[in-house]
Coordinates of C-alpha atoms in Angstrom, one line a residue:
M1 CA -44.2 25.9 -13.5
A2 CA -43.8 23.3 -16.2
D3 CA -40.2 22.5 -15.0
I4 CA -41.6 21.7 -11.5
V5 CA -44.2 19.4 -12.9
L6 CA -41.7 17.7 -15.2
G7 CA -39.3 17.3 -12.2
L8 CA -42.0 15.8 -10.1
G9 CA -42.9 13.4 -12.9
Y10 CA -39.3 12.2 -13.2
W11 CA -39.1 11.8 -9.4
L12 CA -42.2 9.7 -9.3
A13 CA -41.0 7.6 -12.1
L14 CA -37.7 7.1 -10.4
V15 CA -39.4 6.1 -7.1
M16 CA -41.6 3.6 -8.9
V17 CA -38.7 2.0 -10.8
A18 CA -36.6 1.8 -7.6
A19 CA -39.5 0.1 -5.8
R20 CA -39.9 -2.4 -8.6
L21 CA -36.1 -3.1 -8.8
R22 CA -36.0 -3.6 -5.0
S23 CA -38.7 -6.3 -5.2
V24 CA -36.9 -8.0 -8.1
L25 CA -33.5 -7.9 -6.4
E26 CA -34.9 -9.6 -3.2
R27 CA -34.7 -12.8 -5.1
P28 CA -31.1 -14.3 -4.8
A29 CA -30.8 -15.5 -8.4
W30 CA -31.7 -12.1 -9.8
R31 CA -29.4 -10.3 -7.3
R32 CA -26.5 -12.5 -8.4
R33 CA -27.2 -11.8 -12.0
W34 CA -27.6 -8.1 -11.4
E35 CA -24.2 -8.0 -9.6
R36 CA -22.5 -9.9 -12.4
V37 CA -23.9 -7.6 -15.1
T38 CA -23.1 -4.4 -13.3
G39 CA -19.7 -5.6 -12.2
G40 CA -18.8 -6.6 -15.7
L41 CA -20.0 -3.2 -17.0
L42 CA -17.9 -1.4 -14.4
I43 CA -14.8 -3.4 -15.3
A44 CA -15.4 -2.7 -19.0
I45 CA -15.7 1.0 -18.4
G46 CA -12.6 1.0 -16.2
L47 CA -10.6 -0.9 -19.0
G48 CA -11.9 1.6 -21.6
V49 CA -10.8 4.6 -19.5
A50 CA -7.4 3.0 -18.8
A51 CA -6.9 2.3 -22.5
T52 CA -7.6 5.9 -23.5
E53 CA -5.1 7.3 -21.0

C-alpha cells in the first residue's frame, strides 16, 4: 500500500513540475535558453560517450 501512495505522490509531483515547465517555456526567450542548455548537455554527453569508446 505504501508503494502505491509513494508512486501517486511522485506522479502528482511530476504533473505539477511539467505544468510549471510548460508555462515557463511558453515564453520565447526561456524556450531558446532551454534548448541551448539541453542541446549543449546532449552534445557533452555524446562526446563523453564517444571518448570512452
